[in-house]
PDB file of C-alpha atoms in Angstrom:
ATOM      1  CA  UNK A   9     260.670  84.144  63.337  1.00 62.00           C
ATOM      2  CA  UNK A  10     261.207  84.858  59.779  1.00 82.00           C
ATOM      3  CA  UNK A  11     264.471  84.087  57.929  1.00 83.00           C
ATOM      4  CA  UNK A  12     264.349  87.750  56.767  1.00 85.00           C
ATOM      5  CA  UNK A  13     263.941  89.141  60.595  1.00 88.00           C
ATOM      6  CA  UNK A  14     266.935  86.775  61.567  1.00 87.00           C
ATOM      7  CA  UNK A  15     269.280  88.245  58.794  1.00 85.00           C
ATOM      8  CA  UNK A  16     268.160  91.840  60.009  1.00 86.00           C
ATOM      9  CA  UNK A  17     268.992  90.956  64.060  1.00 87.00           C
ATOM     10  CA  UNK A  18     272.606  89.153  62.353  1.00 85.00           C
ATOM     11  CA  UNK A  19     273.219  92.370  60.564  1.00 86.00           C
ATOM     12  CA  UNK A  20     272.137  94.615  63.693  1.00 86.00           C
ATOM     13  CA  UNK A  21     274.186  92.314  66.013  1.00 82.00           C
ATOM     14  CA  UNK A  22     277.388  92.600  63.750  1.00 85.00           C
ATOM     15  CA  UNK A  23     277.100  96.484  63.704  1.00 84.00           C
ATOM     16  CA  UNK A  24     276.522  96.949  67.279  1.00 85.00           C
ATOM     17  CA  UNK A  25     279.390  94.504  68.348  1.00 85.00           C
ATOM     18  CA  UNK A  26     281.821  96.299  65.134  1.00 85.00           C
ATOM     19  CA  UNK A  27     282.013  93.095  63.592  1.00 83.00           C
ATOM     20  CA  UNK A  28     282.669  92.599  59.920  1.00 84.00           C
ATOM     21  CA  UNK A  29     279.721  92.040  57.737  1.00 78.00           C
ATOM     22  CA  UNK A  30     279.572  89.174  55.741  1.00 80.00           C
ATOM     23  CA  UNK A  31     278.542  89.975  51.992  1.00 82.00           C
ATOM     24  CA  UNK A  32     276.156  86.884  51.769  1.00 84.00           C
ATOM     25  CA  UNK A  33     274.011  88.495  54.604  1.00 82.00           C
ATOM     26  CA  UNK A  34     273.337  91.619  52.759  1.00 85.00           C
ATOM     27  CA  UNK A  35     272.776  89.646  49.637  1.00 85.00           C
ATOM     28  CA  UNK A  36     270.517  87.080  51.079  1.00 86.00           C
ATOM     29  CA  UNK A  37     268.395  90.157  52.744  1.00 86.00           C
ATOM     30  CA  UNK A  38     268.395  91.938  49.539  1.00 86.00           C
ATOM     31  CA  UNK A  39     266.844  88.706  47.742  1.00 85.00           C
ATOM     32  CA  UNK A  40     264.386  88.247  50.509  1.00 87.00           C
ATOM     33  CA  UNK A  41     263.150  91.541  50.581  1.00 87.00           C
ATOM     34  CA  UNK A  42     262.791  91.519  46.441  1.00 84.00           C
ATOM     35  CA  UNK A  43     260.841  88.135  46.651  1.00 83.00           C
ATOM     36  CA  UNK A  44     258.270  89.770  49.470  1.00 85.00           C
ATOM     37  CA  UNK A  45     257.760  92.920  46.623  1.00 84.00           C
ATOM     38  CA  UNK A  46     257.169  90.112  43.944  1.00 80.00           C
ATOM     39  CA  UNK A  47     254.928  87.929  45.890  1.00 78.00           C
ATOM     40  CA  UNK A  48     253.024  90.343  48.104  1.00 81.00           C
ATOM     41  CA  UNK A  49     253.313  93.761  47.411  1.00 84.00           C
ATOM     42  CA  UNK A  50     253.056  93.974  43.955  1.00 80.00           C
ATOM     43  CA  UNK A  51     250.286  91.949  43.437  1.00 79.00           C
ATOM     44  CA  UNK A  52     248.237  94.269  45.789  1.00 81.00           C
ATOM     45  CA  UNK A  53     249.316  97.151  44.018  1.00 79.00           C
ATOM     46  CA  UNK A  54     248.541  96.322  40.627  1.00 76.00           C
ATOM     47  CA  UNK A  55     245.006  94.817  41.929  1.00 76.00           C
ATOM     48  CA  UNK A  56     244.048  98.151  43.693  1.00 78.00           C
ATOM     49  CA  UNK A  57     245.611 100.690  41.341  1.00 80.00           C
ATOM     50  CA  UNK A  58     245.013  99.373  37.920  1.00 77.00           C
ATOM     51  CA  UNK A  59     241.654  99.838  37.917  1.00 78.00           C
ATOM     52  CA  UNK A  60     241.654 103.334  38.782  1.00 79.00           C
ATOM     53  CA  UNK A  61     244.536 104.825  37.145  1.00 80.00           C
ATOM     54  CA  UNK A  62     243.469 103.507  33.636  1.00 78.00           C
ATOM     55  CA  UNK A  63     241.447 106.803  33.762  1.00 80.00           C
ATOM     56  CA  UNK A  64     244.618 108.789  33.306  1.00 80.00           C
ATOM     57  CA  UNK A  65     245.541 108.774  29.668  1.00 78.00           C
ATOM     58  CA  UNK A  66     249.048 110.699  30.385  1.00 78.00           C
ATOM     59  CA  UNK A  67     252.168 108.826  31.412  1.00 78.00           C
ATOM     60  CA  UNK A  68     253.324 109.228  35.103  1.00 77.00           C
ATOM     61  CA  UNK A  69     255.519 107.446  37.573  1.00 78.00           C
ATOM     62  CA  UNK A  70     254.739 106.629  41.215  1.00 78.00           C
ATOM     63  CA  UNK A  71     257.450 106.719  43.626  1.00 79.00           C
ATOM     64  CA  UNK A  72     256.678 105.040  46.870  1.00 80.00           C
ATOM     65  CA  UNK A  73     258.884 106.122  49.372  1.00 79.00           C
ATOM     66  CA  UNK A  74     259.334 103.702  52.366  1.00 81.00           C
ATOM     67  CA  UNK A  75     261.498 104.364  55.254  1.00 83.00           C
ATOM     68  CA  UNK A  76     260.814 101.988  58.220  1.00 84.00           C
ATOM     69  CA  UNK A  77     258.727 103.217  61.178  1.00 82.00           C
ATOM     70  CA  UNK A  78     257.657 106.304  59.196  1.00 80.00           C
ATOM     71  CA  UNK A  79     254.237 107.165  57.437  1.00 76.00           C
ATOM     72  CA  UNK A  80     254.365 105.794  53.673  1.00 76.00           C
ATOM     73  CA  UNK A  81     254.944 108.583  51.188  1.00 76.00           C
ATOM     74  CA  UNK A  82     253.874 108.287  47.446  1.00 76.00           C
ATOM     75  CA  UNK A  83     254.791 110.819  44.695  1.00 74.00           C
ATOM     76  CA  UNK A  84     253.773 111.494  41.314  1.00 73.00           C
ATOM     77  CA  UNK A  85     256.281 112.356  38.480  1.00 70.00           C
ATOM     78  CA  UNK A  86     255.298 113.152  34.837  1.00 66.00           C
ATOM     79  CA  UNK A  87     259.039 112.322  34.461  1.00 60.00           C
ATOM     80  CA  UNK A  88     260.257 108.985  33.302  1.00 60.00           C
ATOM     81  CA  UNK A  89     264.153 109.757  32.908  1.00 58.00           C
ATOM     82  CA  UNK A  90     266.152 108.644  36.341  1.00 53.00           C
ATOM     83  CA  UNK A  91     269.362 109.702  37.275  1.00 50.00           C
ATOM     84  CA  UNK A  92     272.042 107.481  36.336  1.00 46.00           C
ATOM     85  CA  UNK A  93     272.997 107.370  39.966  1.00 45.00           C
ATOM     86  CA  UNK A  94     269.867 106.251  41.242  1.00 49.00           C
ATOM     87  CA  UNK A  95     269.462 102.473  41.952  1.00 52.00           C
ATOM     88  CA  UNK A  96     266.483 101.278  40.186  1.00 52.00           C
ATOM     89  CA  UNK A  97     265.186  97.560  40.282  1.00 55.00           C
ATOM     90  CA  UNK A  98     262.239  97.152  37.757  1.00 54.00           C
ATOM     91  CA  UNK A  99     259.873  93.948  39.323  1.00 59.00           C
ATOM     92  CA  UNK A 100     257.105  93.740  37.250  1.00 67.00           C
ATOM     93  CA  UNK A 101     254.754  90.685  37.769  1.00 72.00           C
ATOM     94  CA  UNK A 102     254.003  88.746  34.693  1.00 79.00           C
ATOM     95  CA  UNK A 103     250.113  89.069  33.733  1.00 78.00           C
ATOM     96  CA  UNK A 104     247.724  86.412  34.649  1.00 78.00           C
ATOM     97  CA  UNK A 105     246.678  84.122  31.946  1.00 84.00           C
ATOM     98  CA  UNK A 106     243.115  83.859  31.124  1.00 82.00           C
ATOM     99  CA  UNK A 107     242.643  79.999  30.343  1.00 81.00           C
ATOM    100  CA  UNK A 108     239.981  78.438  28.326  1.00 75.00           C
ATOM    101  CA  UNK A 109     238.783  75.792  31.403  1.00 65.00           C
ATOM    102  CA  UNK A 110     236.555  73.828  28.755  1.00 62.00           C
ATOM    103  CA  UNK A 111     239.704  73.457  26.277  1.00 56.00           C
ATOM    104  CA  UNK A 112     241.968  71.639  28.732  1.00 55.00           C
ATOM    105  CA  UNK A 113     242.457  68.208  28.413  1.00 56.00           C
ATOM    106  CA  UNK A 114     242.589  66.154  31.377  1.00 51.00           C
ATOM    107  CA  UNK A 115     245.079  63.126  32.083  1.00 52.00           C
ATOM    108  CA  UNK A 116     244.401  60.030  30.088  1.00 47.00           C
ATOM    109  CA  UNK A 117     243.581  57.159  32.420  1.00 43.00           C
ATOM    110  CA  UNK A 118     246.352  55.264  30.420  1.00 48.00           C
ATOM    111  CA  UNK A 119     249.792  56.775  30.951  1.00 54.00           C
ATOM    112  CA  UNK A 120     252.808  56.405  28.487  1.00 58.00           C
ATOM    113  CA  UNK A 121     255.884  54.699  29.639  1.00 66.00           C
ATOM    114  CA  UNK A 122     257.982  56.870  31.920  1.00 72.00           C
ATOM    115  CA  UNK A 123     260.834  58.371  30.078  1.00 83.00           C
ATOM    116  CA  UNK A 124     263.952  60.916  31.367  1.00 92.00           C
ATOM    117  CA  UNK A 125     266.434  63.166  29.889  1.00 96.00           C
ATOM    118  CA  UNK A 126     269.764  63.095  29.835  1.00 97.00           C
ATOM    119  CA  UNK A 127     271.764  66.373  28.665  1.00 98.00           C
ATOM    120  CA  UNK A 128     275.149  66.861  27.622  1.00 97.00           C
ATOM    121  CA  UNK A 129     277.401  70.011  27.639  1.00 97.00           C
ATOM    122  CA  UNK A 130     280.290  71.075  25.621  1.00 96.00           C
ATOM    123  CA  UNK A 131     282.730  70.343  28.305  1.00 96.00           C
ATOM    124  CA  UNK A 132     281.322  66.786  28.914  1.00 96.00           C
ATOM    125  CA  UNK A 133     279.510  68.233  32.029  1.00 96.00           C
ATOM    126  CA  UNK A 134     276.424  65.223  32.165  1.00 97.00           C
ATOM    127  CA  UNK A 135     273.026  66.204  34.043  1.00 97.00           C
ATOM    128  CA  UNK A 136     270.622  63.168  34.260  1.00 96.00           C
ATOM    129  CA  UNK A 137     268.048  62.688  37.267  1.00 95.00           C
ATOM    130  CA  UNK A 138     265.401  60.310  38.005  1.00 93.00           C
ATOM    131  CA  UNK A 139     262.637  62.820  36.531  1.00 94.00           C
ATOM    132  CA  UNK A 140     262.609  64.770  33.316  1.00 95.00           C
ATOM    133  CA  UNK A 141     261.549  67.968  35.125  1.00 95.00           C
ATOM    134  CA  UNK A 142     264.528  67.824  37.703  1.00 96.00           C
ATOM    135  CA  UNK A 143     266.843  67.752  34.784  1.00 97.00           C
ATOM    136  CA  UNK A 144     265.294  70.496  33.159  1.00 97.00           C
ATOM    137  CA  UNK A 145     265.576  72.135  36.299  1.00 97.00           C
ATOM    138  CA  UNK A 146     268.944  71.873  37.016  1.00 97.00           C
ATOM    139  CA  UNK A 147     269.718  72.762  33.273  1.00 97.00           C
ATOM    140  CA  UNK A 148     268.293  75.794  33.729  1.00 96.00           C
ATOM    141  CA  UNK A 149     270.155  76.732  37.040  1.00 95.00           C
ATOM    142  CA  UNK A 150     273.381  75.756  35.382  1.00 96.00           C
ATOM    143  CA  UNK A 151     272.657  77.911  32.311  1.00 96.00           C
ATOM    144  CA  UNK A 152     271.044  80.789  34.457  1.00 94.00           C
ATOM    145  CA  UNK A 153     267.457  81.417  35.285  1.00 92.00           C
ATOM    146  CA  UNK A 154     267.307  84.989  34.153  1.00 88.00           C
ATOM    147  CA  UNK A 155     269.213  84.095  30.584  1.00 93.00           C
ATOM    148  CA  UNK A 156     266.613  81.400  30.279  1.00 95.00           C
ATOM    149  CA  UNK A 157     263.662  83.736  31.287  1.00 93.00           C
ATOM    150  CA  UNK A 158     264.589  86.239  28.613  1.00 92.00           C
ATOM    151  CA  UNK A 159     264.333  83.519  25.722  1.00 95.00           C
ATOM    152  CA  UNK A 160     260.446  83.877  26.259  1.00 93.00           C
ATOM    153  CA  UNK A 161     259.659  80.215  26.315  1.00 96.00           C
ATOM    154  CA  UNK A 162     255.990  79.836  26.644  1.00 95.00           C
ATOM    155  CA  UNK A 163     254.256  76.201  28.023  1.00 95.00           C
ATOM    156  CA  UNK A 164     250.277  76.274  28.422  1.00 93.00           C
ATOM    157  CA  UNK A 165     250.121  80.101  27.715  1.00 92.00           C
ATOM    158  CA  UNK A 166     252.470  80.450  30.891  1.00 94.00           C
ATOM    159  CA  UNK A 167     256.256  81.754  30.824  1.00 94.00           C
ATOM    160  CA  UNK A 168     258.510  78.635  31.294  1.00 97.00           C
ATOM    161  CA  UNK A 169     260.125  80.841  34.021  1.00 95.00           C
ATOM    162  CA  UNK A 170     257.594  83.137  35.588  1.00 93.00           C
ATOM    163  CA  UNK A 171     257.385  85.433  38.632  1.00 86.00           C
ATOM    164  CA  UNK A 172     253.855  84.506  39.122  1.00 87.00           C
ATOM    165  CA  UNK A 173     251.554  81.582  40.298  1.00 89.00           C
ATOM    166  CA  UNK A 174     249.219  80.307  37.602  1.00 90.00           C
ATOM    167  CA  UNK A 175     245.487  80.048  38.689  1.00 88.00           C
ATOM    168  CA  UNK A 176     245.427  76.511  36.891  1.00 92.00           C
ATOM    169  CA  UNK A 177     249.001  75.316  36.472  1.00 93.00           C
ATOM    170  CA  UNK A 178     250.222  76.278  39.779  1.00 91.00           C
ATOM    171  CA  UNK A 179     250.548  72.856  41.143  1.00 93.00           C
ATOM    172  CA  UNK A 180     253.075  72.158  38.284  1.00 94.00           C
ATOM    173  CA  UNK A 181     255.056  75.365  38.857  1.00 95.00           C
ATOM    174  CA  UNK A 182     258.368  74.757  40.835  1.00 94.00           C
ATOM    175  CA  UNK A 183     259.625  77.387  43.276  1.00 90.00           C
ATOM    176  CA  UNK A 184     263.065  77.728  42.172  1.00 89.00           C
ATOM    177  CA  UNK A 185     264.530  80.614  43.951  1.00 79.00           C
ATOM    178  CA  UNK A 186     264.249  84.270  44.429  1.00 75.00           C
ATOM    179  CA  UNK A 187     260.529  84.594  43.449  1.00 79.00           C
ATOM    180  CA  UNK A 188     260.952  82.526  40.025  1.00 89.00           C
ATOM    181  CA  UNK A 189     258.832  79.563  39.220  1.00 93.00           C
ATOM    182  CA  UNK A 190     259.111  76.822  36.581  1.00 96.00           C
ATOM    183  CA  UNK A 191     256.286  75.471  34.664  1.00 97.00           C
ATOM    184  CA  UNK A 192     256.849  71.678  34.601  1.00 96.00           C
ATOM    185  CA  UNK A 193     253.387  70.736  33.139  1.00 95.00           C
ATOM    186  CA  UNK A 194     254.557  69.145  29.707  1.00 95.00           C
ATOM    187  CA  UNK A 195     255.844  65.488  28.453  1.00 94.00           C
ATOM    188  CA  UNK A 196     259.393  64.428  28.151  1.00 95.00           C
ATOM    189  CA  UNK A 197     259.495  65.221  24.426  1.00 95.00           C
ATOM    190  CA  UNK A 198     258.269  68.878  25.430  1.00 96.00           C
ATOM    191  CA  UNK A 199     260.874  69.423  27.922  1.00 96.00           C
ATOM    192  CA  UNK A 200     263.419  68.090  25.459  1.00 96.00           C
ATOM    193  CA  UNK A 201     262.444  70.849  23.064  1.00 97.00           C
ATOM    194  CA  UNK A 202     262.540  73.654  25.880  1.00 97.00           C
ATOM    195  CA  UNK A 203     265.931  72.683  26.446  1.00 98.00           C
ATOM    196  CA  UNK A 204     266.888  72.454  22.762  1.00 97.00           C
ATOM    197  CA  UNK A 205     265.357  75.841  22.389  1.00 96.00           C
ATOM    198  CA  UNK A 206     267.747  77.267  25.146  1.00 97.00           C
ATOM    199  CA  UNK A 207     270.733  75.802  23.806  1.00 96.00           C
ATOM    200  CA  UNK A 208     269.941  77.337  20.277  1.00 96.00           C
ATOM    201  CA  UNK A 209     269.149  80.734  21.941  1.00 95.00           C
ATOM    202  CA  UNK A 210     272.099  80.736  23.898  1.00 95.00           C
ATOM    203  CA  UNK A 211     274.357  79.055  21.521  1.00 96.00           C
ATOM    204  CA  UNK A 212     275.313  76.115  24.148  1.00 96.00           C
ATOM    205  CA  UNK A 213     275.599  73.427  22.021  1.00 96.00           C
ATOM    206  CA  UNK A 214     273.663  70.868  24.340  1.00 97.00           C
ATOM    207  CA  UNK A 215     272.990  67.494  23.378  1.00 97.00           C
ATOM    208  CA  UNK A 216     269.616  66.098  24.934  1.00 97.00           C
ATOM    209  CA  UNK A 217     268.659  62.416  24.806  1.00 96.00           C
ATOM    210  CA  UNK A 218     265.541  60.978  25.881  1.00 95.00           C
ATOM    211  CA  UNK A 219     266.174  57.506  27.829  1.00 91.00           C
TER     212      UNK A 219
END
């Protein structure tokens, strides 16, 4: 049984017994539903619809009306204005990056000495882990994943924070949570530069040291 199904069962059980429903149950269910949409539904829709819909040269909105245990309904509207009362969540997968495989350098047999990062916040909070990638990840989680994503940092042609797994660097992407992935295919020096960019963009005043 999936985690989402367990949550559904707990929610239904609470309703049947008229028990108070913890907000975190609904929040977790929403996050897992959005993750399924990002990882499984949207890629299929993009792959199947884009080649055909490209023939149409006017803007339109496709509305997928899904009600459990009922036939799926898809409606078309040429209006792009939604009422303020309508709850809309835009989940757009990052486009696939076309890498020039011939230009990708393979790792050299000679490895440089291991280095690490120490990041100090204005309030004195210090983040330092055994591996630089873990320090980068913890800094991003503390600052806010979506705030960092909005900065638009790119590594190896891939967004630093992406909602898709890259076909070349996927093994170097760390699953953060909620469908977000952090690319860690970079040197300690590059990770330091990434943290410094985050600090500058968000005015965090971070002190970043290579150890």
